């Protein structure tokens, strides 16, 4: 049936023969060579050797190549008769293996099914013999079912890894230092097969006393390195050991098994014709549960070994073993990336080939680390995501060039002004649905704080500034800013620090018998005057000195004030309704006189059935110290926590698998209004028998009455100047920091910034508000970043098991802010009802919701949370990779200390200390640039202040 062809050998040339038996051999020379890639494909016309003619047809073609030197793709192709007889050869490009270990594979296959695999090896000597052993024998009675019975599915996943930056990623040096401390190096390994090489490396581990793993089974590790881990060997067929990328082929009548490496790292270079592999080294990584620590072994082979495609002349094998429970920067992949980065340099590999001892090998590793560190060093101002180590010097002429910043802002933003109204409405990329949901969110986000702080101002000023005036000021200021600002995504609001200032001003007026409206107006006018000066003389350039860490301290301080306001409010409710019997409050006397408990905050008393039952219980038991009004206190707490829970649950609902993606997005965008409306109904309708705290409403006779500014003396006006200067510092810092957080690079805004013009506009708006006794407004955190988030298109990515959200684009529009503030103005028609049906505890829950959502993405909060996490749960963030863990915790502690100092001044019970906390914010700049670098290296500070 089959014929035997004599084997011819010509040194240095290619020799082929085609047998009827299963052996096909080719001899190659050891120098740089090119050879055709031969693929065995099953023909639909029958079996190899089915007729005597098949061998005769096949014989002449390879014999014509006996004395031909292969230096490129062979133009000759097999006879057409080959495809008519079972199996045929297809010439499909070539593999070129050069001394620089570049190998480029170009392969085009035809046919239906790959039949068998190739077993190859290289042996160096006077000539290199390249053996290709292929079993082509198939039982004559094999059916199609038997042929496919051994079919398996092989899942292959490839991804690119960045070269490790030895200058920035501190773990690269730690990995190498750990390896050098207990180096496991094998020089001139004589084993030729991949299995044998790996066994020798594991044996080296076992014999090394420093790498002892008492509970480790090295045979199990050996099997885990390959895809067939734990798979029983079936069948009694022939068993061939192949070295094509570590492939073990077991052939039987109905079964094939493939023995492939599970996880490897190789160096590649993208070229115009495809991917070029570095074939002289191979990094094998594996995670083993029984290991207690990481292990690395490097083996230098005595001769290059051919282990299949893309591994034609392997000289170095790096084996990395690690336990699964490791910090994200200490995993097997990260350690493998360290050594793979070093071995990707061909010059370094050549040096390793020249080393004679392990000490020389180690010295070469240390030298390569030094070279990689020097090569990766760049000027700090040019490094990705970094600001300069020190502040860029600001020259005097930049501040003396009056109005230049404003003119630049107008020139930058005016050309795209019309697009702020048409983007998302006209054109292909419409986003009307997103605009509607964002407008609803922004309406509630502006209205409810206005009600809350208006109620607080009403209490502090005795009704001079009330809820109605706060809503009017919000509407007018918000509309003007939305129409004329340079960055319309910034949201203006009256805030907790401003309410604090108003309270202090009221106390000063009471102490010195000053007219509150006039004194308030003069402070506001001086504040606007200083803000105009700041904008004309380009003082916003000073914000370049604020690092990310400083901005996050201030942002977290604002979030803490929201939490504090919420807890202050609920504590007042409990003192009034739950503990009033112990404090001897006047409400108790009224209750005992009327035999009913006090339930209203405006001396309104209602009797409900639950309280009546508690009173009857008191009469029956004879106890006279029963606490009245506890139902109100407990329900208030439930409403506050319920608003927080429902709002945050809906905010995170977009990450859940339930409902359609668009529905999830709508629910997430409308989380705030849904939660507020839901628990307002619960508090005011479902539990209508229990009276709740509501905000005061005293309708004003006239909203626009000019303050009597002429009634104050010159001394009072000058004292107002000092308070106005301190207030302007607060405005300057808040406005610019919130604008900076809104324009952060991760938000991907494209229409430019306008810091100077926006500061001037805020000054002009607050001039009018001051003259008419309306509350001041400035850029609000976290409402502004939340506004950006609501208009953003977000995608999720997974890195090392951690899910990250990345903003793809943002619809930069004025429409949402315009409509939201217009609706706030229309809300005057809803006073007192139904707005007064919103209980105060719901507003406290709103404060908690705003505080909780604002810390999302705050690195200071994330680093504080690291103290409570195990290292395996650390996210693979840029600062985790670049900064030692101890330095991270030092930096976090210093930030927390600054935050506590800021909170001490900003939340002090002493009113005058609250006035100077903006100066504390300014004082953080010299702390960051002069004090912190004495404790932590500047490069680590820059890494933690980096954006990415």
PDB file of C-alpha atoms in Angstrom, residues 650-798:
ATOM      1  CA  UNK A 650     -31.324  53.779  42.829  1.00  0.00           C
ATOM      2  CA  UNK A 651     -28.092  55.687  42.161  1.00  0.00           C
ATOM      3  CA  UNK A 652     -26.217  52.359  42.077  1.00  0.00           C
ATOM      4  CA  UNK A 653     -29.012  50.616  40.164  1.00  0.00           C
ATOM      5  CA  UNK A 654     -27.287  51.213  36.832  1.00  0.00           C
ATOM      6  CA  UNK A 655     -24.679  48.676  37.918  1.00  0.00           C
ATOM      7  CA  UNK A 656     -27.276  45.965  38.531  1.00  0.00           C
ATOM      8  CA  UNK A 657     -28.385  43.355  35.955  1.00  0.00           C
ATOM      9  CA  UNK A 658     -32.098  44.118  36.344  1.00  0.00           C
ATOM     10  CA  UNK A 659     -34.357  45.709  33.732  1.00  0.00           C
ATOM     11  CA  UNK A 660     -33.168  47.297  30.498  1.00  0.00           C
ATOM     12  CA  UNK A 661     -29.996  49.390  30.411  1.00  0.00           C
ATOM     13  CA  UNK A 662     -31.908  52.554  29.492  1.00  0.00           C
ATOM     14  CA  UNK A 663     -34.393  52.012  32.326  1.00  0.00           C
ATOM     15  CA  UNK A 664     -31.538  51.493  34.781  1.00  0.00           C
ATOM     16  CA  UNK A 665     -29.926  54.722  33.615  1.00  0.00           C
ATOM     17  CA  UNK A 666     -33.165  56.694  34.016  1.00  0.00           C
ATOM     18  CA  UNK A 667     -33.722  55.321  37.519  1.00  0.00           C
ATOM     19  CA  UNK A 668     -30.139  56.180  38.443  1.00  0.00           C
ATOM     20  CA  UNK A 669     -30.425  59.744  37.107  1.00  0.00           C
ATOM     21  CA  UNK A 670     -33.744  60.281  38.910  1.00  0.00           C
ATOM     22  CA  UNK A 671     -32.644  58.663  42.190  1.00  0.00           C
ATOM     23  CA  UNK A 672     -32.779  61.926  44.139  1.00  0.00           C
ATOM     24  CA  UNK A 673     -36.313  63.068  43.157  1.00  0.00           C
ATOM     25  CA  UNK A 674     -37.753  59.548  43.466  1.00  0.00           C
ATOM     26  CA  UNK A 675     -36.405  59.073  46.989  1.00  0.00           C
ATOM     27  CA  UNK A 676     -37.493  62.555  48.136  1.00  0.00           C
ATOM     28  CA  UNK A 677     -41.011  62.237  46.711  1.00  0.00           C
ATOM     29  CA  UNK A 678     -41.436  58.687  48.022  1.00  0.00           C
ATOM     30  CA  UNK A 679     -40.579  59.458  51.626  1.00  0.00           C
ATOM     31  CA  UNK A 680     -42.371  62.786  51.549  1.00  0.00           C
ATOM     32  CA  UNK A 681     -45.531  60.815  50.770  1.00  0.00           C
ATOM     33  CA  UNK A 682     -44.653  58.331  53.521  1.00  0.00           C
ATOM     34  CA  UNK A 683     -44.128  61.056  56.117  1.00  0.00           C
ATOM     35  CA  UNK A 684     -46.921  63.440  55.149  1.00  0.00           C
ATOM     36  CA  UNK A 685     -49.661  61.095  53.930  1.00  0.00           C
ATOM     37  CA  UNK A 686     -49.196  57.499  55.107  1.00  0.00           C
ATOM     38  CA  UNK A 687     -48.271  58.631  58.643  1.00  0.00           C
ATOM     39  CA  UNK A 688     -50.351  61.809  58.546  1.00  0.00           C
ATOM     40  CA  UNK A 689     -51.502  61.246  62.136  1.00  0.00           C
ATOM     41  CA  UNK A 690     -47.939  61.841  63.310  1.00  0.00           C
ATOM     42  CA  UNK A 691     -46.954  65.454  62.893  1.00  0.00           C
ATOM     43  CA  UNK A 692     -43.528  66.034  61.381  1.00  0.00           C
ATOM     44  CA  UNK A 693     -41.126  68.962  61.445  1.00  0.00           C
ATOM     45  CA  UNK A 694     -41.588  71.210  58.415  1.00  0.00           C
ATOM     46  CA  UNK A 695     -39.865  74.402  57.372  1.00  0.00           C
ATOM     47  CA  UNK A 696     -41.273  77.797  58.324  1.00  0.00           C
ATOM     48  CA  UNK A 697     -43.027  79.846  55.671  1.00  0.00           C
ATOM     49  CA  UNK A 698     -43.680  83.528  56.262  1.00  0.00           C
ATOM     50  CA  UNK A 699     -44.827  85.184  53.020  1.00  0.00           C
ATOM     51  CA  UNK A 700     -42.939  88.410  52.381  1.00  0.00           C
ATOM     52  CA  UNK A 701     -44.784  91.555  51.433  1.00  0.00           C
ATOM     53  CA  UNK A 702     -42.098  92.520  48.924  1.00  0.00           C
ATOM     54  CA  UNK A 703     -39.148  90.447  47.763  1.00  0.00           C
ATOM     55  CA  UNK A 704     -37.181  93.266  46.164  1.00  0.00           C
ATOM     56  CA  UNK A 705     -36.503  95.989  48.711  1.00  0.00           C
ATOM     57  CA  UNK A 706     -33.181  97.827  48.547  1.00  0.00           C
ATOM     58  CA  UNK A 707     -31.102  97.623  51.696  1.00  0.00           C
ATOM     59  CA  UNK A 708     -30.565 100.965  53.508  1.00  0.00           C
ATOM     60  CA  UNK A 709     -26.799 101.003  52.831  1.00  0.00           C
ATOM     61  CA  UNK A 710     -26.580 104.715  53.706  1.00  0.00           C
ATOM     62  CA  UNK A 711     -27.647 104.103  57.282  1.00  0.00           C
ATOM     63  CA  UNK A 712     -24.282 102.718  58.429  1.00  0.00           C
ATOM     64  CA  UNK A 713     -21.375 104.784  59.675  1.00  0.00           C
ATOM     65  CA  UNK A 714     -17.984 104.883  58.001  1.00  0.00           C
ATOM     66  CA  UNK A 715     -16.539 102.727  60.754  1.00  0.00           C
ATOM     67  CA  UNK A 716     -19.185 100.081  60.210  1.00  0.00           C
ATOM     68  CA  UNK A 717     -18.556 100.144  56.467  1.00  0.00           C
ATOM     69  CA  UNK A 718     -14.821  99.666  57.054  1.00  0.00           C
ATOM     70  CA  UNK A 719     -15.457  96.788  59.431  1.00  0.00           C
ATOM     71  CA  UNK A 720     -17.696  95.277  56.768  1.00  0.00           C
ATOM     72  CA  UNK A 721     -14.699  95.451  54.417  1.00  0.00           C
ATOM     73  CA  UNK A 722     -12.718  93.084  56.637  1.00  0.00           C
ATOM     74  CA  UNK A 723     -15.561  90.590  56.744  1.00  0.00           C
ATOM     75  CA  UNK A 724     -16.064  91.020  53.002  1.00  0.00           C
ATOM     76  CA  UNK A 725     -12.401  90.192  52.363  1.00  0.00           C
ATOM     77  CA  UNK A 726     -12.666  86.960  54.364  1.00  0.00           C
ATOM     78  CA  UNK A 727     -15.877  86.111  52.513  1.00  0.00           C
ATOM     79  CA  UNK A 728     -14.180  86.793  49.171  1.00  0.00           C
ATOM     80  CA  UNK A 729     -11.469  84.295  50.069  1.00  0.00           C
ATOM     81  CA  UNK A 730     -14.185  81.669  50.610  1.00  0.00           C
ATOM     82  CA  UNK A 731     -15.825  82.568  47.301  1.00  0.00           C
ATOM     83  CA  UNK A 732     -12.508  82.545  45.440  1.00  0.00           C
ATOM     84  CA  UNK A 733     -11.469  79.117  46.742  1.00  0.00           C
ATOM     85  CA  UNK A 734     -14.888  77.459  46.453  1.00  0.00           C
ATOM     86  CA  UNK A 735     -15.595  78.824  42.970  1.00  0.00           C
ATOM     87  CA  UNK A 736     -12.245  77.854  41.513  1.00  0.00           C
ATOM     88  CA  UNK A 737     -11.920  74.467  43.205  1.00  0.00           C
ATOM     89  CA  UNK A 738     -15.413  73.390  42.175  1.00  0.00           C
ATOM     90  CA  UNK A 739     -14.728  74.594  38.629  1.00  0.00           C
ATOM     91  CA  UNK A 740     -11.445  72.659  38.672  1.00  0.00           C
ATOM     92  CA  UNK A 741     -13.203  69.475  39.810  1.00  0.00           C
ATOM     93  CA  UNK A 742     -15.832  69.992  37.102  1.00  0.00           C
ATOM     94  CA  UNK A 743     -13.156  70.472  34.419  1.00  0.00           C
ATOM     95  CA  UNK A 744     -11.089  67.509  35.663  1.00  0.00           C
ATOM     96  CA  UNK A 745      -9.347  65.600  32.825  1.00  0.00           C
ATOM     97  CA  UNK A 746     -11.256  62.394  33.568  1.00  0.00           C
ATOM     98  CA  UNK A 747     -14.508  64.196  32.687  1.00  0.00           C
ATOM     99  CA  UNK A 748     -13.281  64.687  29.099  1.00  0.00           C
ATOM    100  CA  UNK A 749     -14.828  68.127  28.594  1.00  0.00           C
ATOM    101  CA  UNK A 750     -13.814  69.657  25.259  1.00  0.00           C
ATOM    102  CA  UNK A 751     -15.148  73.219  25.115  1.00  0.00           C
ATOM    103  CA  UNK A 752     -12.594  74.792  27.418  1.00  0.00           C
ATOM    104  CA  UNK A 753     -12.541  76.585  30.765  1.00  0.00           C
ATOM    105  CA  UNK A 754     -13.343  80.142  31.857  1.00  0.00           C
ATOM    106  CA  UNK A 755     -12.142  80.597  35.429  1.00  0.00           C
ATOM    107  CA  UNK A 756     -11.600  84.383  35.296  1.00  0.00           C
ATOM    108  CA  UNK A 757     -14.833  85.250  33.482  1.00  0.00           C
ATOM    109  CA  UNK A 758     -16.921  82.998  35.716  1.00  0.00           C
ATOM    110  CA  UNK A 759     -15.441  84.595  38.842  1.00  0.00           C
ATOM    111  CA  UNK A 760     -16.346  88.050  37.488  1.00  0.00           C
ATOM    112  CA  UNK A 761     -19.877  86.882  36.700  1.00  0.00           C
ATOM    113  CA  UNK A 762     -20.328  85.487  40.218  1.00  0.00           C
ATOM    114  CA  UNK A 763     -19.196  88.850  41.616  1.00  0.00           C
ATOM    115  CA  UNK A 764     -21.781  90.725  39.536  1.00  0.00           C
ATOM    116  CA  UNK A 765     -24.582  88.312  40.449  1.00  0.00           C
ATOM    117  CA  UNK A 766     -23.862  88.591  44.162  1.00  0.00           C
ATOM    118  CA  UNK A 767     -23.787  92.389  43.939  1.00  0.00           C
ATOM    119  CA  UNK A 768     -27.474  92.387  43.063  1.00  0.00           C
ATOM    120  CA  UNK A 769     -28.298  89.706  45.623  1.00  0.00           C
ATOM    121  CA  UNK A 770     -26.599  91.716  48.382  1.00  0.00           C
ATOM    122  CA  UNK A 771     -28.479  94.935  47.608  1.00  0.00           C
ATOM    123  CA  UNK A 772     -31.867  93.211  47.764  1.00  0.00           C
ATOM    124  CA  UNK A 773     -31.140  91.093  50.837  1.00  0.00           C
ATOM    125  CA  UNK A 774     -31.137  87.779  48.981  1.00  0.00           C
ATOM    126  CA  UNK A 775     -28.743  84.964  50.053  1.00  0.00           C
ATOM    127  CA  UNK A 776     -25.376  84.757  48.304  1.00  0.00           C
ATOM    128  CA  UNK A 777     -24.570  81.915  45.922  1.00  0.00           C
ATOM    129  CA  UNK A 778     -21.385  80.391  44.503  1.00  0.00           C
ATOM    130  CA  UNK A 779     -20.261  77.169  42.813  1.00  0.00           C
ATOM    131  CA  UNK A 780     -21.540  74.192  44.781  1.00  0.00           C
ATOM    132  CA  UNK A 781     -19.871  70.884  45.507  1.00  0.00           C
ATOM    133  CA  UNK A 782     -20.820  68.097  44.877  1.00  0.00           C
ATOM    134  CA  UNK A 783     -23.733  69.329  42.749  1.00  0.00           C
ATOM    135  CA  UNK A 784     -21.479  70.494  39.911  1.00  0.00           C
ATOM    136  CA  UNK A 785     -19.556  67.207  39.443  1.00  0.00           C
ATOM    137  CA  UNK A 786     -22.854  65.341  39.810  1.00  0.00           C
ATOM    138  CA  UNK A 787     -24.314  67.507  37.025  1.00  0.00           C
ATOM    139  CA  UNK A 788     -21.412  66.493  34.789  1.00  0.00           C
ATOM    140  CA  UNK A 789     -21.916  62.861  35.727  1.00  0.00           C
ATOM    141  CA  UNK A 790     -25.601  63.009  34.866  1.00  0.00           C
ATOM    142  CA  UNK A 791     -24.782  64.294  31.354  1.00  0.00           C
ATOM    143  CA  UNK A 792     -21.965  61.804  30.791  1.00  0.00           C
ATOM    144  CA  UNK A 793     -21.849  58.613  28.779  1.00  0.00           C
ATOM    145  CA  UNK A 794     -20.031  56.050  30.882  1.00  0.00           C
ATOM    146  CA  UNK A 795     -18.485  52.680  30.132  1.00  0.00           C
ATOM    147  CA  UNK A 796     -17.230  50.085  32.588  1.00  0.00           C
ATOM    148  CA  UNK A 797     -13.933  48.239  32.469  1.00  0.00           C
ATOM    149  CA  UNK A 798     -12.640  45.417  34.630  1.00  0.00           C
TER     150      UNK A 798
END
